[in-house]
Coordinates of C-alpha atoms in Angstrom, one line a residue:
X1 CA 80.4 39.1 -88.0
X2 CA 83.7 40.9 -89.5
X3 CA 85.3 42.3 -87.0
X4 CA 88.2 45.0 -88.8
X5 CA 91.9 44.5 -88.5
X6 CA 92.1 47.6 -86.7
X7 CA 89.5 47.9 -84.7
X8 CA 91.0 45.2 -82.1
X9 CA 94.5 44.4 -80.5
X10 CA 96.1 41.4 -80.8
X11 CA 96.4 39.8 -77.1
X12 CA 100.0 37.7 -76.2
X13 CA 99.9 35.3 -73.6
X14 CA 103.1 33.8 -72.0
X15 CA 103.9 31.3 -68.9
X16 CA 105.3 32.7 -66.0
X17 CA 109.0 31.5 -64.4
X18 CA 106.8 28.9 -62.4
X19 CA 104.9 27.0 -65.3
X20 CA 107.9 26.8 -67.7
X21 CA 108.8 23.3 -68.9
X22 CA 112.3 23.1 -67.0
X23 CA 110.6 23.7 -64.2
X24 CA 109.9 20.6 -61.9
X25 CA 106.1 20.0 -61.5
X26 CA 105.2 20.5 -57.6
X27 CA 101.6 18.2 -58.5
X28 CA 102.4 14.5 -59.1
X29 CA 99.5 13.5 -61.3
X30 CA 99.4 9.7 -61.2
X31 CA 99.4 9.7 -57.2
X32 CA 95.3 10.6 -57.5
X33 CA 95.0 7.6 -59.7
X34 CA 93.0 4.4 -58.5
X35 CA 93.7 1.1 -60.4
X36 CA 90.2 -0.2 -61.6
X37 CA 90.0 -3.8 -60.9
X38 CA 89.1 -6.8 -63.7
X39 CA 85.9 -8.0 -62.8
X40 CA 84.9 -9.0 -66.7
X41 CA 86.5 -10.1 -69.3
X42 CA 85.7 -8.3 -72.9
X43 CA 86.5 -9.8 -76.0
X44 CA 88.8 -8.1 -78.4
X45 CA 86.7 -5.6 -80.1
X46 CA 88.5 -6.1 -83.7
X47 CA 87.5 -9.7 -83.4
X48 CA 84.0 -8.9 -82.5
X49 CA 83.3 -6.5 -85.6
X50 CA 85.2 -9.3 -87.6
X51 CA 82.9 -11.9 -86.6
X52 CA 79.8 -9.7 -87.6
X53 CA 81.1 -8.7 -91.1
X54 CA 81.6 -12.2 -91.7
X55 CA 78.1 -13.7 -90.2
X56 CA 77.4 -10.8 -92.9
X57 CA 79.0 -11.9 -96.0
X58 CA 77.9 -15.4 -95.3
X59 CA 74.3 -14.8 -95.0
X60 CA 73.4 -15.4 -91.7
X61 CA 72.2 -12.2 -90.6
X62 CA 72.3 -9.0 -92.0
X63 CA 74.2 -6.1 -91.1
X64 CA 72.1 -3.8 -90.2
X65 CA 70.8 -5.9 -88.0
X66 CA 73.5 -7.5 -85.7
X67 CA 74.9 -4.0 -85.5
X68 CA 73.0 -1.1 -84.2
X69 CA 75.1 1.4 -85.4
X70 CA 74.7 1.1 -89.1
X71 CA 71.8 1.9 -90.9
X72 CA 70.2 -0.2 -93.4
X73 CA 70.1 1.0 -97.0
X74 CA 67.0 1.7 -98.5
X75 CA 66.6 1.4 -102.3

């Protein structure tokens, strides 16, 4: 769809004296927040693609299949 330069007007949108940045925010955002508590440990998630690659390059397992995300190549 083309729509013509002249056929429409440009709309301008501005903040009102309320919302402007020097203006104190009356909501306190991080009061809503809940802490989630640890209740697992996960390994570092570099470490754990690391690990795959290399079970990779020395022949252990493939690629395609320790990771579900990759596709195998098919020639």
């Amino acid at each position: 769809m083309v729509w013509p330069a002249a056929s429409r007007k440009l709309e301008s949108r501005t903040q009102t004296g309320t919302e402007g940045p020097d203006t104190p925010q009356p909501i306190h955002f991080f009061e809503g927040w809940e802490e989630i508590p640890d209740t697992q440990d996960y390994p570092n998630g570099f470490r754990v693609e690391w690990e795959l690659f290399l079970r990779h390059l020395v022949g252990e397992v493939p690629l395609a299949e320790q990771d579900p995300w990759i596709e195998p190549v098919i020639d």
